[in-house]
Coordinates of C-alpha atoms in Angstrom, one line a residue:
X1 CA 4.2 -50.6 31.7
X2 CA 0.8 -49.8 30.2
X3 CA 0.7 -50.2 26.4
X4 CA -1.4 -47.9 24.3
X5 CA -3.0 -49.8 21.3
X6 CA -3.0 -48.4 17.8
X7 CA -6.8 -48.7 17.9
X8 CA -6.8 -45.9 20.5
X9 CA -5.9 -43.5 17.7
X10 CA -8.1 -45.2 15.1
X11 CA -5.4 -47.3 13.3
X12 CA -6.0 -50.9 12.3
X13 CA -4.4 -53.3 9.8
X14 CA -7.1 -54.6 7.4
X15 CA -7.3 -58.1 6.0
X16 CA -7.0 -56.6 2.5
X17 CA -3.4 -55.4 3.2
X18 CA -4.4 -51.8 3.7
X19 CA -4.0 -49.7 6.8
X20 CA -7.1 -47.8 7.9
X21 CA -7.3 -44.7 10.0
X22 CA -10.8 -44.2 11.5
X23 CA -12.0 -46.7 8.9
X24 CA -10.6 -44.6 6.0
X25 CA -7.8 -46.4 4.0
X26 CA -4.5 -44.5 4.2
X27 CA -3.1 -43.4 0.9
X28 CA 0.5 -44.6 1.1
X29 CA 3.0 -46.0 -1.5
X30 CA 3.0 -49.8 -1.6
X31 CA 6.1 -50.4 0.5
X32 CA 5.3 -47.9 3.1
X33 CA 1.8 -49.4 3.3
X34 CA 3.2 -52.9 3.7
X35 CA 5.7 -51.8 6.4
X36 CA 3.0 -50.0 8.4
X37 CA 0.6 -52.9 8.0
X38 CA 3.3 -55.2 9.5
X39 CA 4.1 -52.9 12.4
X40 CA 0.4 -52.7 13.3
X41 CA -0.4 -56.3 12.9
X42 CA 2.7 -57.4 14.9
X43 CA 2.1 -54.8 17.7
X44 CA 3.3 -54.7 20.5
X45 CA 6.2 -56.8 19.2
X46 CA 9.1 -55.4 17.3
X47 CA 9.2 -56.5 13.6
X48 CA 12.5 -58.2 12.5
X49 CA 14.2 -56.9 9.4
X50 CA 13.9 -60.3 7.7
X51 CA 10.1 -60.2 8.0
X52 CA 10.0 -56.8 6.2
X53 CA 12.2 -58.3 3.5
X54 CA 9.9 -61.3 3.1
X55 CA 6.6 -59.5 3.1
X56 CA 7.1 -55.8 2.2
X57 CA 9.9 -56.5 -0.4
X58 CA 8.5 -59.9 -1.4
X59 CA 12.0 -61.4 -0.9
X60 CA 13.5 -59.2 -3.6
X61 CA 16.7 -57.9 -2.2
X62 CA 15.9 -55.4 0.6
X63 CA 18.9 -53.6 2.2
X64 CA 19.1 -52.1 5.6
X65 CA 19.4 -48.7 3.9
X66 CA 16.4 -49.1 1.7
X67 CA 14.3 -50.2 4.7
X68 CA 15.6 -47.1 6.7
X69 CA 14.6 -44.8 3.8
X70 CA 11.2 -46.4 3.7
X71 CA 10.7 -45.9 7.4
X72 CA 11.9 -42.3 7.2
X73 CA 9.3 -41.6 4.5
X74 CA 6.6 -43.3 6.6
X75 CA 7.5 -41.2 9.6
X76 CA 7.2 -38.0 7.5
X77 CA 3.8 -39.2 6.1
X78 CA 2.5 -40.0 9.5
X79 CA 3.9 -36.8 11.2
X80 CA 0.4 -35.4 11.8
X81 CA -0.4 -38.4 14.1
X82 CA 1.6 -36.9 16.9
X83 CA 1.1 -39.9 19.2
X84 CA 2.5 -42.4 16.7
X85 CA 6.2 -43.3 16.8
X86 CA 8.2 -45.9 14.8
X87 CA 11.3 -46.8 16.9
X88 CA 14.4 -48.6 15.7
X89 CA 15.4 -51.7 17.7
X90 CA 19.2 -52.0 17.6
X91 CA 20.3 -54.8 15.2
X92 CA 16.8 -56.2 15.0
X93 CA 14.2 -54.1 13.3
X94 CA 11.4 -51.6 14.1
X95 CA 8.6 -51.3 16.6
X96 CA 5.4 -49.3 16.6
X97 CA 4.6 -47.3 19.7
X98 CA 1.6 -45.2 20.5
X99 CA 2.4 -42.5 23.0
X100 CA -0.1 -41.2 25.6
X101 CA -1.1 -37.6 25.3
X102 CA 1.5 -36.2 27.8
X103 CA 4.3 -38.0 25.9
X104 CA 3.1 -36.8 22.5
X105 CA 3.3 -33.2 23.7
X106 CA 7.0 -33.6 24.2
X107 CA 7.7 -35.4 20.9
X108 CA 10.3 -33.6 18.7
X109 CA 9.3 -32.6 15.2
X110 CA 10.2 -34.8 12.2
X111 CA 13.4 -33.6 10.5
X112 CA 16.4 -31.6 11.7
X113 CA 16.4 -33.5 15.0
X114 CA 20.0 -32.4 15.9
X115 CA 19.0 -28.7 15.6
X116 CA 16.0 -29.3 17.7
X117 CA 18.1 -31.0 20.3
X118 CA 20.6 -28.1 20.4
X119 CA 17.8 -25.7 20.9
X120 CA 16.6 -27.4 24.0
X121 CA 19.3 -25.8 26.2
X122 CA 19.1 -22.4 27.9
X123 CA 19.3 -19.7 25.1
X124 CA 22.9 -18.7 25.7
X125 CA 24.1 -22.3 25.8
X126 CA 22.0 -23.3 22.8
X127 CA 23.4 -20.4 20.8
X128 CA 26.9 -21.3 21.9
X129 CA 26.5 -24.9 20.6
X130 CA 25.1 -23.7 17.3
X131 CA 28.0 -21.2 17.0
X132 CA 30.5 -24.0 17.8
X133 CA 29.0 -26.1 15.1
X134 CA 29.6 -23.4 12.5
X135 CA 33.2 -23.1 13.6
X136 CA 33.7 -26.8 13.3
X137 CA 32.4 -26.8 9.8
X138 CA 35.2 -24.4 8.8
X139 CA 37.9 -27.0 9.6
X140 CA 40.6 -24.4 10.2
X141 CA 43.2 -24.5 13.0
X142 CA 41.8 -21.4 14.7
X143 CA 38.1 -22.3 14.2
X144 CA 38.5 -25.8 15.6
X145 CA 40.4 -24.6 18.7
X146 CA 37.8 -21.9 19.3
X147 CA 35.0 -24.4 19.0
X148 CA 36.6 -26.6 21.5
X149 CA 37.0 -23.7 24.0
X150 CA 33.3 -22.7 23.5
X151 CA 32.0 -26.2 24.0
X152 CA 34.1 -26.9 27.1
X153 CA 32.7 -23.7 28.6
X154 CA 29.1 -24.8 27.8
X155 CA 29.7 -28.3 29.4
X156 CA 31.3 -26.7 32.5
X157 CA 28.1 -24.7 32.9
X158 CA 25.7 -27.6 32.2
X159 CA 27.3 -31.0 32.0
X160 CA 23.9 -32.6 31.2
X161 CA 23.5 -30.6 28.0
X162 CA 23.7 -33.7 25.7
X163 CA 23.9 -31.7 22.4
X164 CA 27.1 -30.0 23.7
X165 CA 28.6 -33.4 24.6
X166 CA 28.0 -34.7 21.1
X167 CA 29.3 -31.4 19.6
X168 CA 32.6 -31.6 21.5
X169 CA 33.0 -35.2 20.4
X170 CA 32.5 -34.0 16.8
X171 CA 35.0 -31.2 17.4
X172 CA 37.7 -33.7 18.7
X173 CA 37.0 -36.0 15.8
X174 CA 37.5 -33.2 13.3
X175 CA 40.8 -32.3 15.0
X176 CA 41.9 -35.9 14.6
X177 CA 40.9 -35.9 10.9
X178 CA 42.9 -32.8 10.1
X179 CA 45.9 -33.7 12.2
X180 CA 45.6 -31.1 15.0
X181 CA 45.4 -34.0 17.5
X182 CA 46.9 -37.4 17.5
X183 CA 46.7 -40.6 19.6
X184 CA 44.2 -42.8 21.3
X185 CA 43.9 -40.4 24.3
X186 CA 41.8 -38.0 22.2
X187 CA 39.6 -40.8 20.9
X188 CA 39.1 -42.0 24.5
X189 CA 38.3 -38.5 25.7
X190 CA 35.7 -38.0 23.0
X191 CA 34.1 -41.4 23.7
X192 CA 33.9 -40.5 27.4
X193 CA 31.9 -37.4 26.5
X194 CA 29.5 -39.7 24.5
X195 CA 29.4 -42.3 27.2
X196 CA 27.4 -39.9 29.5
X197 CA 24.9 -39.4 26.6
X198 CA 24.7 -43.2 26.1
X199 CA 24.0 -43.7 29.8
X200 CA 21.6 -40.7 30.4
X201 CA 19.9 -40.0 27.1
X202 CA 20.6 -42.8 24.6
X203 CA 17.9 -41.5 22.1
X204 CA 19.7 -38.2 21.7
X205 CA 19.9 -37.4 17.9
X206 CA 23.3 -37.7 16.4
X207 CA 24.7 -40.0 19.1
X208 CA 25.1 -43.2 17.1
X209 CA 26.5 -41.4 14.1
X210 CA 29.1 -39.5 16.1
X211 CA 30.1 -42.6 18.0
X212 CA 30.5 -44.4 14.6
X213 CA 32.7 -41.6 13.3
X214 CA 35.0 -41.7 16.3
X215 CA 35.5 -45.4 15.8
X216 CA 36.3 -44.7 12.2
X217 CA 38.9 -42.1 13.2
X218 CA 40.4 -44.8 15.4
X219 CA 40.3 -47.2 12.4
X220 CA 37.9 -49.5 14.3
X221 CA 35.9 -50.0 11.1
X222 CA 34.2 -53.2 12.1
X223 CA 32.6 -51.6 15.2
X224 CA 31.8 -48.4 13.3
X225 CA 29.9 -50.3 10.6
X226 CA 27.1 -51.5 12.9
X227 CA 26.8 -48.1 14.6
X228 CA 26.4 -46.5 11.2
X229 CA 23.6 -48.9 10.3
X230 CA 21.8 -48.0 13.5
X231 CA 22.3 -44.2 12.9
X232 CA 20.9 -44.6 9.4
X233 CA 18.0 -46.5 10.7
X234 CA 17.3 -43.7 13.2
X235 CA 17.6 -40.8 10.7
X236 CA 18.6 -41.8 7.2
X237 CA 18.3 -38.2 5.8
X238 CA 20.4 -36.4 8.4
X239 CA 23.4 -34.7 6.7
X240 CA 25.9 -35.4 9.4
X241 CA 24.9 -39.1 9.6
X242 CA 25.3 -39.3 5.8
X243 CA 28.7 -37.4 5.9
X244 CA 30.1 -39.7 8.6
X245 CA 28.9 -42.8 6.7
X246 CA 30.4 -41.5 3.5
X247 CA 33.7 -41.0 5.3
X248 CA 33.5 -44.6 6.5
X249 CA 32.8 -46.0 3.0
X250 CA 35.6 -44.0 1.4
X251 CA 38.1 -44.9 4.1
X252 CA 37.4 -48.6 3.6
X253 CA 37.7 -48.5 -0.2
X254 CA 34.0 -48.4 -1.1
X255 CA 34.3 -45.5 -3.4
X256 CA 31.1 -45.9 -5.5
X257 CA 29.0 -46.4 -2.4
X258 CA 30.7 -43.4 -0.8
X259 CA 29.8 -41.2 -3.7
X260 CA 26.1 -42.2 -3.5
X261 CA 25.9 -41.4 0.2
X262 CA 27.9 -38.2 0.0
X263 CA 25.6 -37.0 -2.8
X264 CA 22.7 -37.5 -0.5
X265 CA 24.5 -35.6 2.3
X266 CA 25.1 -32.7 -0.1
X267 CA 21.4 -32.6 -1.1
X268 CA 20.6 -32.2 2.6
X269 CA 23.3 -29.6 3.3
X270 CA 24.5 -28.0 0.1
X271 CA 26.8 -25.5 1.9
X272 CA 28.9 -28.1 3.8
X273 CA 32.4 -27.4 2.6
X274 CA 33.8 -30.4 4.5
X275 CA 31.2 -32.6 2.8
X276 CA 32.1 -31.2 -0.6
X277 CA 35.8 -31.7 -0.1
X278 CA 35.3 -35.3 1.0
X279 CA 33.0 -35.9 -2.0
X280 CA 35.7 -34.4 -4.3
X281 CA 38.2 -36.8 -2.8
X282 CA 35.8 -39.7 -3.6
X283 CA 35.4 -38.5 -7.1
X284 CA 39.2 -38.3 -7.6
X285 CA 39.5 -41.8 -6.1
X286 CA 37.0 -43.0 -8.7
X287 CA 38.7 -41.2 -11.6
X288 CA 35.8 -38.7 -12.1
X289 CA 38.0 -35.7 -12.3
X290 CA 35.7 -33.4 -14.4
X291 CA 32.9 -34.0 -11.8
X292 CA 35.3 -33.2 -9.0
X293 CA 36.3 -30.0 -10.8
X294 CA 32.7 -28.9 -11.2
X295 CA 32.0 -29.6 -7.5
X296 CA 35.0 -27.6 -6.2
X297 CA 34.2 -24.7 -8.6
X298 CA 30.7 -24.6 -7.1
X299 CA 32.2 -24.6 -3.6
X300 CA 34.6 -21.7 -4.5
X301 CA 31.5 -19.7 -5.5
X302 CA 29.7 -20.6 -2.3
X303 CA 32.7 -20.0 -0.1
X304 CA 34.8 -17.3 -1.8
X305 CA 36.9 -16.6 1.3
X306 CA 37.7 -20.3 1.9
X307 CA 41.4 -21.2 1.5
X308 CA 40.4 -24.9 1.6
X309 CA 38.0 -24.7 -1.3
X310 CA 40.5 -22.7 -3.5
X311 CA 43.6 -24.8 -2.6
X312 CA 41.7 -28.1 -3.2
X313 CA 40.5 -26.8 -6.6
X314 CA 44.0 -25.7 -7.5
X315 CA 45.4 -29.2 -6.6
X316 CA 42.7 -30.8 -8.8
X317 CA 43.6 -28.5 -11.7
X318 CA 47.3 -29.5 -11.2
X319 CA 46.3 -33.2 -11.3
X320 CA 44.2 -32.7 -14.5
X321 CA 46.7 -30.4 -16.4
X322 CA 49.9 -29.0 -14.8
X323 CA 50.8 -25.5 -16.1
X324 CA 52.9 -22.5 -15.0
X325 CA 49.9 -20.4 -14.2
X326 CA 49.0 -22.7 -11.3
X327 CA 52.3 -21.9 -9.7
X328 CA 51.5 -18.2 -9.9
X329 CA 48.1 -18.9 -8.3
X330 CA 49.8 -20.9 -5.5
X331 CA 52.0 -17.9 -4.7
X332 CA 48.9 -15.9 -3.7
X333 CA 48.1 -18.0 -0.6
X334 CA 49.5 -17.0 2.8
X335 CA 48.9 -19.8 5.3
X336 CA 48.3 -19.1 9.0
X337 CA 46.2 -20.3 11.9
X338 CA 43.0 -19.3 10.0
X339 CA 43.9 -21.6 7.2
X340 CA 43.1 -25.2 6.4
X341 CA 45.6 -27.5 8.1
X342 CA 46.2 -29.5 4.9
X343 CA 46.9 -26.3 3.0
X344 CA 50.7 -26.4 3.0
X345 CA 50.8 -30.1 1.9
X346 CA 48.3 -29.4 -0.8
X347 CA 50.2 -26.4 -2.2
X348 CA 53.4 -28.6 -2.1
X349 CA 51.5 -31.1 -4.3
X350 CA 50.5 -28.3 -6.7
X351 CA 54.2 -27.2 -7.0
X352 CA 55.4 -30.8 -7.4
X353 CA 52.8 -31.5 -10.2
X354 CA 53.9 -28.3 -12.0
X355 CA 57.6 -29.2 -11.9
X356 CA 58.7 -26.9 -9.0
X357 CA 60.2 -29.7 -6.9
X358 CA 62.4 -27.3 -5.0
X359 CA 59.4 -25.1 -4.0
X360 CA 57.5 -28.2 -3.0
X361 CA 60.4 -29.4 -0.8
X362 CA 60.6 -26.0 0.9
X363 CA 56.9 -26.1 1.8
X364 CA 57.3 -29.6 3.2
X365 CA 60.5 -28.7 5.1
X366 CA 58.5 -25.9 6.8
X367 CA 56.2 -28.5 8.2
X368 CA 59.0 -30.7 9.6
X369 CA 57.8 -30.3 13.2
X370 CA 54.1 -31.0 12.6
X371 CA 52.5 -34.2 13.8
X372 CA 52.6 -37.5 12.0
X373 CA 49.0 -37.2 10.5
X374 CA 49.8 -33.9 8.9
X375 CA 53.1 -35.3 7.6
X376 CA 51.1 -38.1 6.1
X377 CA 49.4 -35.5 3.9
X378 CA 52.8 -34.9 2.4
X379 CA 52.5 -38.3 0.6
X380 CA 50.9 -37.1 -2.7
X381 CA 53.6 -34.4 -3.2
X382 CA 56.4 -36.9 -2.3
X383 CA 55.1 -39.5 -4.6
X384 CA 54.8 -37.1 -7.5
X385 CA 58.5 -36.2 -7.0
X386 CA 59.5 -39.9 -6.9
X387 CA 60.3 -39.9 -3.2
X388 CA 58.6 -43.2 -2.6
X389 CA 60.7 -44.4 0.3
X390 CA 60.1 -41.1 2.1
X391 CA 56.3 -41.3 1.4
X392 CA 56.3 -44.9 2.8
X393 CA 58.1 -43.7 5.9
X394 CA 55.6 -40.9 6.7
X395 CA 52.8 -43.4 6.2
X396 CA 54.5 -45.8 8.6
X397 CA 55.0 -43.1 11.2
X398 CA 51.3 -42.1 11.0
X399 CA 50.3 -45.7 11.5
X400 CA 51.9 -45.7 14.9
X401 CA 49.2 -43.4 16.3
X402 CA 46.4 -45.6 15.1
X403 CA 44.0 -42.8 14.2
X404 CA 43.4 -40.0 11.8
X405 CA 42.9 -39.4 8.1
X406 CA 45.5 -41.8 6.7
X407 CA 42.8 -44.2 5.4
X408 CA 41.3 -41.4 3.3
X409 CA 44.8 -40.3 2.0
X410 CA 45.5 -43.9 0.9
X411 CA 42.5 -43.7 -1.4
X412 CA 43.8 -40.7 -3.4
X413 CA 45.1 -41.4 -7.0
X414 CA 48.8 -40.8 -6.2
X415 CA 48.7 -43.4 -3.4
X416 CA 48.6 -46.1 -6.1
X417 CA 52.4 -45.6 -6.5
X418 CA 52.9 -46.7 -3.0
X419 CA 51.2 -50.1 -3.3
X420 CA 54.3 -51.9 -4.6
X421 CA 56.5 -50.6 -1.9
X422 CA 57.7 -53.2 0.6
X423 CA 56.3 -51.2 3.6
X424 CA 52.9 -50.7 2.1
X425 CA 51.6 -54.2 3.1
X426 CA 52.6 -53.4 6.7
X427 CA 50.9 -50.0 6.6
X428 CA 47.7 -51.4 5.1
X429 CA 47.6 -54.3 7.5
X430 CA 47.7 -51.9 10.5
X431 CA 45.1 -49.5 9.0
X432 CA 42.7 -52.1 7.9
X433 CA 43.2 -54.7 10.6
X434 CA 39.6 -54.0 11.9
X435 CA 37.9 -53.5 8.6
X436 CA 34.9 -55.3 7.2
X437 CA 34.0 -56.5 3.7
X438 CA 32.3 -53.5 2.1
X439 CA 32.9 -53.4 -1.6
X440 CA 32.7 -56.8 -3.2
X441 CA 34.5 -58.2 -0.2
X442 CA 37.6 -56.0 -0.9
X443 CA 39.5 -53.8 1.5
X444 CA 42.3 -51.6 0.3

């Protein structure tokens, strides 16, 4: 294959450490300057991460994430050079490529790459994928099922529309997370949708992050970790990529790191209710209750019709200070297919915290026939009522399916009461059998 030199677009690495474009030094921050200088001077070879650490960071503690942020900033700064591309090389580093003019014409714009990918389809199909994404973000029973129907229809019409394949994998992962689906069969189906993308269009935006999140949903944290690192290298400011990585960090007990990542996700997508609720869980896990209350209050203002936002805030208020008025507020909620799947379990927690154990038990009894993942969400209410054996049993039942939101539930404050139970060691061993050392070498 013919290689196009950086000199063809007027780029060269000077002996003085600066990069020149048509003999004019580029005005870049020091690290970005050093990274680009390395990429040009090493062209056409890929540059290993360790070399960036030694030269651009001077051996002073470079992380994969800090390198990815630097490369993202460099891509934005160099966006006007439409023929220049900085490509990530899986588990190795980065490589500079100069496109010929025909390739440059087809290059997607910097930023919002997932949206650009979805817009590539025929207008009716593209609009359908965007609509399905909005439904998925609502995280209700009816919205997730409707999104799945829409996306299956799109794929039936065009099975090579890669954005639709990534979107349906996201939909199935969301259903796993909220307990609407259970079992490895759903994970396998979602991975099969992604396998076509991997084979036919491996550079599709969002592929690595979605693949990583599915592995997390199946508690294959060790495999997921490397995929998250690649996703962050490809697009470190994408809100979905950051949300999925935050989920991974919280699920594996790295609460502080999760909060930092989820904060970045919120900055990119401030109206993501799912992201805000996950961030609130991380704040609760870290004991930052006032910050969680402020966050959920803001989400209630942004999403005034959302049962999830209001019920989550009510539960947090019950955690901070139980009082009779919260029981009256709980009475106002009527849960149906348009509601958040965890709504009944969360309202049972509110009642348990406020002393209405009979009311909490009635709500839990109404969910006796739901799947094991949704029953696992009963744990906080059961633990508040002192039903530790029953809480341990529902956790043990959820473990048998090997997927779902149980790792997140185990990070909530009430779960601490479960840690001394004889069955907890067995549960934790199954959930975290494929974890990696994330937070000072600790797994939950």
